[in-house]
Amino acid sequence: DYSTVNYLFTTFKMILRLTSVLAATGLALLVPSISVGAQKLQRSTALDRQKQKIDGEDLSSAIPSNSRLLLHRKKKAQQKKQLSRRKLQSSQCITIIAIDSISDAMNDGGEENDEDFLCELVHGVTLPIQGTEEQMKEMRAMLHADTLLSNESTLEVLQEIEMIDEMAGADDDSGALQLAEFPSLLQSAVFLPPGNVNLINSSDGRKLNAGFKVQYEGKSPVLVVKVTDKDGLAIEDNADHISDKVFGTSGDEINPAQGFKDCSFGKFELTNEYSVNIEDKLSAPGVIEVSIPISIQKSSQSEIRAAAQKAVEDKLDFELPGPFQQVMFLVENCYGDGCGWAAYAYIRGWLSIYKQDNYLKPGVVLHEIGHNLGFAHSGGLDRRTYSDHTGLMGNPLWGDDMGKMCFNPAKNFQLAVGNNVWYNDGPGKIITWDSGEDGGTVLDTKMVGIAEFDKITENNNVVVKLETGTDKDYFVGFNRATGPTSQNRLASDLVTIYEAGNNGMKYSTSFLNAYLAEGESHTLSNWRGTKQDLTIRVLEINVGVVPGYAHIKIVFGDEPTPPPANNPTSEPTTATPTTPQPTDEPTLPPTNHPTSEPTTASPTTPQPTEQPVVGPFCGDGICDLHESPKDCNTDCIVVDFDAKKGKSDAKTNGLMFTFDAKAPVTLTSLDIESKKDGDSQVTVYYMNGDYEGNEFNEGAWERVFDRSISLEKNVATNIGQFDKEVFIPAGEEASLFVFSENGLLVSTNTVSSQRAYEDELLAMHNGLAFKKAFKKVDQNGRWNSSVKYYTSSKHKDVEEMRTSLLEEEDAASVEDGRRSSRSRGADEEVVTAVKHHHTR
């Protein structure tokens, strides 16, 4: 009936309504799932497209399959997230640049630096090359063998690159470089592929980096760049002061420009005159100032170099080096790891960088530009990287008024013969002497120092190369201390011997092998593998004439016996028989009649002269120029200057104090009272005169002792003989600075410079105590231990002042070492030649 039909219809409508609701609800639940799936598909597709965009390469092996989002900048909240992926890509350097630095320690005990290498990826971007220890040794060996040519050779490297979907915003000021400008600096280094190092050199003789060529003569244009970073960090000196210190534009007399001019005798000169007109861009002659958009405290050296170079190029509107042979960048400091350098430079290149005030030290600039010219370091007797103090490529002079030093004989040979410059056409000769291998050959010559090259008139030798038949040879010179080399720090006015590789022609570290005073000799054993020795003898040194000279004789094997003074003639001088034949005419009678009185009084033996013969000779009571306690202990007596006065009541690390001499004395040793037991590195510095004004200027001091000594707490311990004795003429002053790493004891409550102790010949003054060498003064102090010196016996009661027999024998033993050849040995102590007998 109708009611039943109506019920069924109503129920059916309710089912339809419920079904509709359920359907609507189910669809709503399905939509988010569909949306999420679509988004995942879209993202996956975008990643696939991104993969295909990058050089068409499959990066699946180099990056994770689920590429990650990276934050390129983290400093600001609004920084954008970027899709980033990394891979290693093989790239070829435009060129390899070898760089070398000088330690910030300013002494032989500082950080030892080997050459490092940079890869120039694109113009202005240079990254360190990293490899295994064996690979880096191989590269350095190639550099010293002249197969790796800095600023010319190249090779393939592995470069880690970072793929960025979206660059950082322009408002990023975190202090790092913008990726858009420097895409190659996303990594800190490039890497050598596994295995041997495979260099790429030009096959057709064309220089790979033909845009730059080292200039050795003429005027060399130099640009000095003062760099200011985004935080305002820069060296304090203004542009005018910088110009004066580098070029002498305001009258500074000791500067790098003058140093090169003097050492080359006018053939090479740094200049601030250029072939382009950039005067409106300069702040002072030769000086430009730039700002960089990065922080030097947060950036690597690669980033700082790139930013500074780009800033100069933007300001000048041309690429570096442009018209410049050298570009010197001055930065406020170095921060982070690897900052143990004072300055560094490209080898055979144009760039050098100086931190803090090191640019105003002429010796440091001359050293770094020496690297630009292609010179390697010079080591000392101890074979350390730059412990040679006889020339610029060792440990140079440290001070803005210390720069009168030139290159050593090995480097001078490289200049004159390897590069055909400076000393190649003067009256002085630079020769190669080949001894042969049979023995019995001799070279007898008078050598003149390079400092008096312009005063030579007799074609004297200035460098003698001793040919070994290998690529490692020896070089002999006379280290004359005058004019351009008047501030030599070691072996002044002595004969010096060096060894160097590459036949002395090209880049090679040289090493000081020996230095000799008059009367001394040095032997090179088993010369050229012949089981015969080659000996270098110094017969005479004369610096009282101009030019001064050293007369040397070099003998290989047994010296030949000299022929008789008068060789017999080929024919007899008289006919046989040898009895006189009568003359044609009788001989005339004597023309002089006998005198009436004998010509000599009876007896005929010579009478003594009115005045006794004056020395020098042993026994005259005077310790003269060539005597010592070993040679003549009746003339030269050793005195113990016992300065002990009261209790040592203060601990410090170093004491700087002054002596004044009433008669000539030579300081040889001293005792140290240590504040604790154990080994300590003890260094003794010396300077002529009072130390006032040089308390913090290490460059004004000369090191005369430096070794590790076993010390005992509160006990005065003798450190042994100075490496270099300190001679003080009568009426003059000299200063010592004694520094012990583990500390020493002194007396306090003193007045600085006040006389503290004296004997008949020597007076010692109170001084200044230091916790750190040449840094902050700690307090006043008095040396409270013994100092030993020797002097002429005529000044003393010999019996009263002579030290014990044991001390005398010790002095004699040390003197034996001093007078013998100063040669290198695997376990030898370095003994410094005595200079006093040339300077008194």
Tab-separated table of N, CA, C and O in Angstrom, residues 348-393:
chain	number	residue	atom	x	y	z
A	348	ARG	N	109.906	32.849	-8.824
A	348	ARG	CA	109.904	33.244	-10.245
A	348	ARG	C	108.535	33.835	-10.604
A	348	ARG	O	107.971	33.551	-11.647
A	349	GLY	N	108.046	34.689	-9.722
A	349	GLY	CA	106.737	35.293	-9.943
A	349	GLY	C	106.736	36.741	-9.506
A	349	GLY	O	107.777	37.334	-9.248
A	350	TRP	N	105.554	37.329	-9.372
A	350	TRP	CA	105.437	38.767	-9.148
A	350	TRP	C	104.839	39.133	-7.794
A	350	TRP	O	104.877	40.289	-7.389
A	351	LEU	N	104.285	38.180	-7.070
A	351	LEU	CA	103.540	38.499	-5.855
A	351	LEU	C	104.350	38.211	-4.599
A	351	LEU	O	105.076	37.214	-4.521
A	352	SER	N	104.222	39.090	-3.615
A	352	SER	CA	104.720	38.816	-2.262
A	352	SER	C	103.743	39.431	-1.273
A	352	SER	O	103.081	40.431	-1.570
A	353	ILE	N	103.627	38.830	-0.093
A	353	ILE	CA	102.686	39.281	0.939
A	353	ILE	C	103.444	39.429	2.257
A	353	ILE	O	104.242	38.560	2.626
A	354	TYR	N	103.188	40.524	2.966
A	354	TYR	CA	103.867	40.843	4.219
A	354	TYR	C	102.810	41.131	5.275
A	354	TYR	O	101.883	41.907	5.033
A	355	LYS	N	102.959	40.524	6.437
A	355	LYS	CA	102.021	40.823	7.510
A	355	LYS	C	102.687	41.748	8.528
A	355	LYS	O	103.915	41.810	8.649
A	356	GLN	N	101.854	42.483	9.229
A	356	GLN	CA	102.291	43.427	10.260
A	356	GLN	C	103.306	44.423	9.676
A	356	GLN	O	103.084	44.964	8.597
A	357	ASP	N	104.409	44.664	10.381
A	357	ASP	CA	105.360	45.681	9.926
A	357	ASP	C	106.567	45.086	9.215
A	357	ASP	O	107.588	45.749	9.047
A	358	ASN	N	106.479	43.838	8.774
A	358	ASN	CA	107.654	43.188	8.183
A	358	ASN	C	108.073	43.806	6.852
A	358	ASN	O	109.214	43.631	6.429
A	359	TYR	N	107.167	44.527	6.196
A	359	TYR	CA	107.521	45.162	4.925
A	359	TYR	C	108.577	46.247	5.111
A	359	TYR	O	109.314	46.575	4.159
A	360	LEU	N	108.643	46.864	6.311
A	360	LEU	CA	109.582	47.971	6.489
A	360	LEU	C	110.977	47.502	6.887
A	360	LEU	O	111.871	48.311	7.117
A	361	LYS	N	111.184	46.188	6.937
A	361	LYS	CA	112.506	45.632	7.198
A	361	LYS	C	113.151	45.300	5.861
A	361	LYS	O	112.769	44.318	5.213
A	362	PRO	N	114.111	46.107	5.418
A	362	PRO	CA	114.676	45.907	4.069
A	362	PRO	C	115.174	44.488	3.837
A	362	PRO	O	115.013	43.941	2.738
A	363	GLY	N	115.780	43.873	4.852
A	363	GLY	CA	116.293	42.518	4.669
A	363	GLY	C	115.207	41.529	4.322
A	363	GLY	O	115.415	40.606	3.531
A	364	VAL	N	114.012	41.701	4.908
A	364	VAL	CA	112.897	40.796	4.628
A	364	VAL	C	112.390	40.995	3.196
A	364	VAL	O	112.139	40.031	2.469
A	365	VAL	N	112.256	42.246	2.770
A	365	VAL	CA	111.787	42.519	1.401
A	365	VAL	C	112.807	42.029	0.381
A	365	VAL	O	112.444	41.420	-0.637
A	366	LEU	N	114.093	42.287	0.617
A	366	LEU	CA	115.127	41.793	-0.290
A	366	LEU	C	115.083	40.273	-0.385
A	366	LEU	O	115.271	39.696	-1.463
A	367	HIS	N	114.836	39.609	0.733
A	367	HIS	CA	114.722	38.148	0.762
A	367	HIS	C	113.541	37.675	-0.095
A	367	HIS	O	113.690	36.769	-0.928
A	368	GLU	N	112.371	38.279	0.104
A	368	GLU	CA	111.179	37.828	-0.627
A	368	GLU	C	111.271	38.126	-2.117
A	368	GLU	O	110.891	37.299	-2.950
A	369	ILE	N	111.762	39.304	-2.464
A	369	ILE	CA	111.926	39.596	-3.897
A	369	ILE	C	113.028	38.710	-4.472
A	369	ILE	O	113.012	38.385	-5.666
A	370	GLY	N	113.967	38.271	-3.626
A	370	GLY	CA	114.927	37.254	-4.061
A	370	GLY	C	114.219	35.997	-4.527
A	370	GLY	O	114.614	35.369	-5.516
A	371	HIS	N	113.147	35.599	-3.830
A	371	HIS	CA	112.343	34.465	-4.297
A	371	HIS	C	111.690	34.799	-5.636
A	371	HIS	O	111.627	33.949	-6.536
A	372	ASN	N	111.157	36.014	-5.778
A	372	ASN	CA	110.590	36.426	-7.070
A	372	ASN	C	111.606	36.264	-8.190
A	372	ASN	O	111.259	35.917	-9.330
A	373	LEU	N	112.889	36.523	-7.884
A	373	LEU	CA	113.947	36.429	-8.891
A	373	LEU	C	114.396	34.992	-9.139
A	373	LEU	O	115.194	34.749	-10.045
A	374	GLY	N	113.901	34.050	-8.323
A	374	GLY	CA	114.228	32.649	-8.564
A	374	GLY	C	115.269	32.079	-7.630
A	374	GLY	O	115.871	31.042	-7.934
A	375	PHE	N	115.505	32.707	-6.487
A	375	PHE	CA	116.483	32.197	-5.534
A	375	PHE	C	115.802	31.319	-4.487
A	375	PHE	O	114.749	31.673	-3.956
A	376	ALA	N	116.461	30.214	-4.157
A	376	ALA	CA	116.013	29.361	-3.060
A	376	ALA	C	116.656	29.846	-1.763
A	376	ALA	O	117.486	30.754	-1.756
A	377	HIS	N	116.297	29.218	-0.666
A	377	HIS	CA	116.857	29.581	0.625
A	377	HIS	C	118.329	29.166	0.733
A	377	HIS	O	118.848	28.436	-0.107
A	378	SER	N	118.954	29.629	1.806
A	378	SER	CA	120.332	29.243	2.097
A	378	SER	C	120.423	28.792	3.544
A	378	SER	O	120.094	29.554	4.456
A	379	GLY	N	120.833	27.543	3.747
A	379	GLY	CA	120.959	26.988	5.082
A	379	GLY	C	122.362	27.171	5.643
A	379	GLY	O	123.313	27.454	4.906
A	380	GLY	N	122.467	26.981	6.945
A	380	GLY	CA	123.750	27.150	7.612
A	380	GLY	C	124.490	25.844	7.786
A	380	GLY	O	124.182	24.827	7.144
A	381	LEU	N	125.461	25.859	8.680
A	381	LEU	CA	126.242	24.664	8.957
A	381	LEU	C	125.370	23.535	9.479
A	381	LEU	O	125.705	22.359	9.321
A	382	ASP	N	124.239	23.884	10.096
A	382	ASP	CA	123.362	22.874	10.680
A	382	ASP	C	122.361	22.299	9.674
A	382	ASP	O	121.526	21.481	10.042
A	383	ARG	N	122.421	22.748	8.423
A	383	ARG	CA	121.585	22.237	7.327
A	383	ARG	C	120.105	22.561	7.517
A	383	ARG	O	119.239	21.951	6.892
A	384	ARG	N	119.788	23.555	8.311
A	384	ARG	CA	118.397	23.967	8.447
A	384	ARG	C	118.038	24.950	7.350
A	384	ARG	O	118.902	25.551	6.730
A	385	THR	N	116.734	25.126	7.141
A	385	THR	CA	116.239	25.770	5.928
A	385	THR	C	116.869	27.113	5.633
A	385	THR	O	117.330	27.369	4.536
A	386	TYR	N	116.891	28.029	6.602
A	386	TYR	CA	117.512	29.320	6.332
A	386	TYR	C	118.279	29.826	7.536
A	386	TYR	O	118.058	30.918	8.029
A	387	SER	N	119.195	28.993	8.011
A	387	SER	CA	120.011	29.362	9.167
A	387	SER	C	121.328	30.013	8.767
A	387	SER	O	122.168	30.281	9.621
A	388	ASP	N	121.524	30.245	7.473
A	388	ASP	CA	122.733	30.935	7.022
A	388	ASP	C	122.580	32.435	7.269
A	388	ASP	O	121.636	33.059	6.789
A	389	HIS	N	123.515	33.029	8.000
A	389	HIS	CA	123.461	34.456	8.320
A	389	HIS	C	124.467	35.262	7.498
A	389	HIS	O	124.764	36.399	7.842
A	390	THR	N	124.995	34.681	6.433
A	390	THR	CA	125.992	35.405	5.642
A	390	THR	C	125.398	36.078	4.413
A	390	THR	O	126.106	36.819	3.724
A	391	GLY	N	124.128	35.822	4.107
A	391	GLY	CA	123.527	36.396	2.906
A	391	GLY	C	122.026	36.519	3.043
A	391	GLY	O	121.414	36.003	3.988
A	392	LEU	N	121.417	37.180	2.074
A	392	LEU	CA	119.995	37.537	2.153
A	392	LEU	C	119.053	36.348	2.114
A	392	LEU	O	117.948	36.417	2.655
A	393	MET	N	119.419	35.247	1.460
A	393	MET	CA	118.481	34.146	1.317
A	393	MET	C	118.536	33.163	2.491
A	393	MET	O	117.825	32.176	2.494
